[in-house]
XYZ file of N, CA and C in Angstrom:
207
model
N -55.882 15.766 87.895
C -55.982 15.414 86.499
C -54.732 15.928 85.776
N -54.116 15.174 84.824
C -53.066 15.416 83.844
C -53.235 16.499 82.945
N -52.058 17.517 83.097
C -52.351 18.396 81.938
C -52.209 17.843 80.611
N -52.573 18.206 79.432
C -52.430 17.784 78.236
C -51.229 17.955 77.629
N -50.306 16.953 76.917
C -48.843 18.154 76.077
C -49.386 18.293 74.553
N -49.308 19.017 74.320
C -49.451 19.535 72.826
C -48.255 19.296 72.414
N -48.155 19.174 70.834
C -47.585 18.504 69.985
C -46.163 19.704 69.868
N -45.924 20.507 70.215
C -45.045 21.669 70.300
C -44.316 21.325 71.497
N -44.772 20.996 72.608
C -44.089 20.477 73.397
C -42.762 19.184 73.320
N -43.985 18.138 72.492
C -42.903 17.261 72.424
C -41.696 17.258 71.399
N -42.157 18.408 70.476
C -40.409 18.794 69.968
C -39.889 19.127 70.712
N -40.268 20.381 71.516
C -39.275 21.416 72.441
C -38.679 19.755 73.347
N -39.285 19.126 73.345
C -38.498 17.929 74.579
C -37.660 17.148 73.620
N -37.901 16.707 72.541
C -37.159 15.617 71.618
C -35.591 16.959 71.670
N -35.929 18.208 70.830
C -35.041 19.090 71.150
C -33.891 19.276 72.414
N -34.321 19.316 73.326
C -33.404 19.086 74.587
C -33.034 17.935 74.820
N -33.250 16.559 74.570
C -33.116 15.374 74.165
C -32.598 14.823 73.826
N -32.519 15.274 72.349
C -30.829 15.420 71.607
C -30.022 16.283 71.582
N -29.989 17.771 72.083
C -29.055 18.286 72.764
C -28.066 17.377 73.899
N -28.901 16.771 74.969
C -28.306 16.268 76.253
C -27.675 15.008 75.823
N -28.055 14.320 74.619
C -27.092 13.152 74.405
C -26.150 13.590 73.373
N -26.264 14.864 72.915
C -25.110 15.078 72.223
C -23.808 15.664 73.085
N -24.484 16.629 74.052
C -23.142 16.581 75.442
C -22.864 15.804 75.866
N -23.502 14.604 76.040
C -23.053 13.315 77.154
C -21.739 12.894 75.921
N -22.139 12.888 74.885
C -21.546 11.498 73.877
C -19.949 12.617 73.791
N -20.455 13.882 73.859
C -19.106 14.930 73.944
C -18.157 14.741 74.886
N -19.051 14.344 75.667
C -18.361 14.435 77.409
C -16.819 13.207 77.193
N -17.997 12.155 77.132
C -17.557 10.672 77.142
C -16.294 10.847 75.987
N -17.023 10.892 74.922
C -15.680 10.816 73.422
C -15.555 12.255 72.699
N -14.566 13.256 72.795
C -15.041 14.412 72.784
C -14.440 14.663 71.424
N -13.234 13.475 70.611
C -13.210 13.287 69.428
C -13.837 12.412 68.446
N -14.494 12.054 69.060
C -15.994 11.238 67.278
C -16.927 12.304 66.835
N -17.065 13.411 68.007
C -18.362 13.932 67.580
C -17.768 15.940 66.939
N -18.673 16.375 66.313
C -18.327 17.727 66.151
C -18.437 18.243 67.705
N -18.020 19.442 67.679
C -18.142 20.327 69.224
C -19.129 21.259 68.843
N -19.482 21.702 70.125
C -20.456 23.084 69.900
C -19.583 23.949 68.826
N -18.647 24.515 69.235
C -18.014 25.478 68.555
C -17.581 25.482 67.309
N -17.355 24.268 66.495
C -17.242 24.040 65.493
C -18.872 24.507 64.363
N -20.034 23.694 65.164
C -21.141 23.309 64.744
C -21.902 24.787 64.766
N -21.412 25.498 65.691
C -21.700 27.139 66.140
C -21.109 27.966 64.822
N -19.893 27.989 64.662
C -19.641 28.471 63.595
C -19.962 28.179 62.171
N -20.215 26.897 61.894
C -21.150 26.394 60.764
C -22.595 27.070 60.486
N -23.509 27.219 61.715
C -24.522 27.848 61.869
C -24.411 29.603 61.475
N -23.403 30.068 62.089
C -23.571 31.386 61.826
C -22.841 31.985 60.952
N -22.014 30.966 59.761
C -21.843 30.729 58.388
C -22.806 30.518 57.293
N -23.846 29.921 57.960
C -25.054 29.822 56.983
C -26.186 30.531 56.750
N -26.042 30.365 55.228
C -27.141 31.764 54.387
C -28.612 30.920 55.364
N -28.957 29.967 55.620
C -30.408 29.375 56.207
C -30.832 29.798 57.925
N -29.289 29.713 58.125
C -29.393 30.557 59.448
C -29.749 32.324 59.615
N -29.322 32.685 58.391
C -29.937 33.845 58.454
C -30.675 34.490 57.621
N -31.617 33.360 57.594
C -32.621 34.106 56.806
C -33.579 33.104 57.730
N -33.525 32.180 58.745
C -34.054 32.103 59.673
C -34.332 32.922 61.197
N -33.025 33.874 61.393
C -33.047 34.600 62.080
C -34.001 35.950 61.939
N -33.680 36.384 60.431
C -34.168 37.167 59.655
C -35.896 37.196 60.157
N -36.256 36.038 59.731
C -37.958 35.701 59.793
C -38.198 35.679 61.245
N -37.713 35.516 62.024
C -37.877 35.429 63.836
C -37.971 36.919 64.109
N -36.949 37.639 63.318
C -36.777 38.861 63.445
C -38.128 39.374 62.898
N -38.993 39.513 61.901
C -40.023 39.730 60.993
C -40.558 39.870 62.158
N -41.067 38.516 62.274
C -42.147 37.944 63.335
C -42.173 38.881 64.602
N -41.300 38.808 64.952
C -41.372 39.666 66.375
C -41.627 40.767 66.308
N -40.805 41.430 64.976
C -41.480 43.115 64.756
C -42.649 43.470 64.885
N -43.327 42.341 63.928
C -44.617 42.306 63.845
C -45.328 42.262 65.342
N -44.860 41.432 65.738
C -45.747 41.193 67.148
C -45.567 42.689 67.976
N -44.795 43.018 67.910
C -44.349 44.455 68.800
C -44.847 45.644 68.053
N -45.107 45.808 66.952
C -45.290 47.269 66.386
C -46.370 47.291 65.790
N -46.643 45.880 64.767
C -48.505 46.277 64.459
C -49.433 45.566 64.859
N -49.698 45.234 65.969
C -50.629 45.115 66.751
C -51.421 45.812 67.019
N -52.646 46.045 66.637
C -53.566 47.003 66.991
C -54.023 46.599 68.502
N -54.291 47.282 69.651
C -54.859 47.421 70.446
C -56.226 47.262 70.757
């Protein structure tokens, strides 16, 4: 019998998805498209990036330190 995908899944796949056609289209024409490194530094230029990191960061604290047992 088929496991089920939950709806989290099929981002995490659309996610890798368009990652892999954004390397291919890199590969192929590596001037139409931005590069990682460009698009990398945009990211870790931005106030949304870190205040997304920020909240991942929250989150995890949380998960690690007040957890009651």
């Amino acid at each position: 019998m088929p496991a089920a995908v939950v709806a989290g899944a099929w981002v995490w796949l659309a996610v890798v998805a368009a990652a892999s056609v954004w390397l291919i289209i890199l590969a192929v024409a590596p001037r139409r498209l931005l590069g990682p490194k460009p698009v990398l530094r945009w990211l870790l230029a931005s106030f949304v990036t870190r205040l997304a990191v920020l909240a991942a960061w929250s989150v995890a604290g949380w998960h690690v330190f007040c957890q009651r047992p």
